[in-house]
Amino acid sequence: METVVSGIRSTGKLHLGNYYGAIQNFVKMQHEYHCFFFIADYHSLTTHPTPQNLHENVKHVLVEYLAAGIDPEKATIYLQSDVPEVIELYLFLNMNAYLGELERSTSFKDKVRAQPNNVNAGLLTYPVLMAADILIHRATKVPVGKDQEQHLEMARTFGNRFNRMYNVDYFPEPYAFSFSDKLVKVPGLDGKGKMGKSEGEANAVYLSDTPEIIRKKVMRAVSDSGPTEPNQQKPEAIQNLFDLMKIVSSEDTYQHFDQLYNSCQIRYGDFKKQLAEDMIIATQPVRERIQEIASDTNYLHKVATFGAEKARESARKTLTAVREFIGFKRF
Ligand code: AMP
């Protein structure tokens, strides 16, 4: 059976980008593959969270994984920091990861632009840590959104480089995976790029947002003064809202508003109202379970402990082999 690994950074609550880009695939894949889903708390350190924030954010992700339907009996759910073998592999991979290729990564360049005062080494080697997360279980499939494609390419490069260097055929090539024909990119509400935690509160709709908050955010989403010519190309902000509708609404609803746009009859108020209601419906089952699971500390403890054991067992096997390839020997 093929092995699957994926994780989400614990830098806050999960949003619709995480849900449609990654988690929906996690939930489906757990029935068909040998799955490891982790909470990337080491990765979250690049933004320097306070100890309290760190813990709260890990809890958000753990709770929301479970609320979305990941079953800890089927898939292994664990905290990245419970598996220190990942860090050892990260160190080994770092020895063959080169400054030039790390600096060329699009996400690194974006981060340098976004946080010029905190360009730390962890940020630069972020793709190496991600490669270690994947290679530690020798996974072949990685359910992620479109934004992670380049990181997967780097994970293949690092795995292949290790194989060549030690003349082994140990790490298989991991590929990004989605059940839909293309990798998903969920746009944000600010009229520009993707939905993300670092793009500001108003840009993202969180799985835990109440219906009132969702309505407020969507009604304030960036739009324009409306089309002036029939069948004109939609500007980015409007296209983004249509892309969101494509994800959460029925095909009929989408077509209805698309036709209104094309005939210049669209009223953005109605369009946004519909979009908000469909987002509320799409997230309702998850939202309801979040409350319930968050208060069950006993259950969360059990899930994390059980997952840590299973993940470490798999990681230890890899590390034992890797240390031997490299030449570490007992005296
Ligand atoms: P991150 O929140 O950056 O740790 O991303 C965690 C997972 O969610 C990764 O698989 C991302 O590809 C996915 N993801 C995050 N934002 C989006 C988005 N706007 N559209 C699609 N997938 C996303």
PDB file of C-alpha atoms in Angstrom, residues 67 92 95 102 109 127 136 138 150 184 190 201 218 239 247 253 258 275 282 299 308 324 327:
ATOM      1  CA  ALA A  67     -13.657  17.726  13.269  1.00  0.00           C
ATOM      2  CA  PHE A  92      21.329  15.273   6.911  1.00  0.00           C
ATOM      3  CA  MET A  95      24.144  19.062   3.998  1.00  0.00           C
ATOM      4  CA  LEU A 102      16.752  27.488  -1.582  1.00  0.00           C
ATOM      5  CA  LYS A 109      10.982  35.022  -2.081  1.00  0.00           C
ATOM      6  CA  PRO A 127      11.546  23.183   2.048  1.00  0.00           C
ATOM      7  CA  ILE A 136      10.894  10.179   6.919  1.00  0.00           C
ATOM      8  CA  ARG A 138       9.163   7.257   2.492  1.00  0.00           C
ATOM      9  CA  GLN A 150       7.509  23.587  -6.019  1.00  0.00           C
ATOM     10  CA  VAL A 184      -6.552  23.299  -5.831  1.00  0.00           C
ATOM     11  CA  ASP A 190      -8.967  40.580  -0.663  1.00  0.00           C
ATOM     12  CA  GLU A 201      -7.870  38.246   9.099  1.00  0.00           C
ATOM     13  CA  VAL A 218     -17.932  37.876   2.372  1.00  0.00           C
ATOM     14  CA  GLN A 239     -12.822  35.979 -10.788  1.00  0.00           C
ATOM     15  CA  ILE A 247     -15.883  25.446  -4.838  1.00  0.00           C
ATOM     16  CA  THR A 253     -25.926  28.455  -8.733  1.00  0.00           C
ATOM     17  CA  ASP A 258     -22.102  33.663 -14.312  1.00  0.00           C
ATOM     18  CA  LEU A 275     -21.749  32.826  -1.654  1.00  0.00           C
ATOM     19  CA  ALA A 282     -20.341  23.753   3.385  1.00  0.00           C
ATOM     20  CA  TYR A 299      -9.540  12.472  23.847  1.00  0.00           C
ATOM     21  CA  ALA A 308       3.196   9.966  18.214  1.00  0.00           C
ATOM     22  CA  GLU A 324      23.844   3.246   8.213  1.00  0.00           C
ATOM     23  CA  GLY A 327      28.341   5.610   7.690  1.00  0.00           C
TER      24      GLY A 327
END
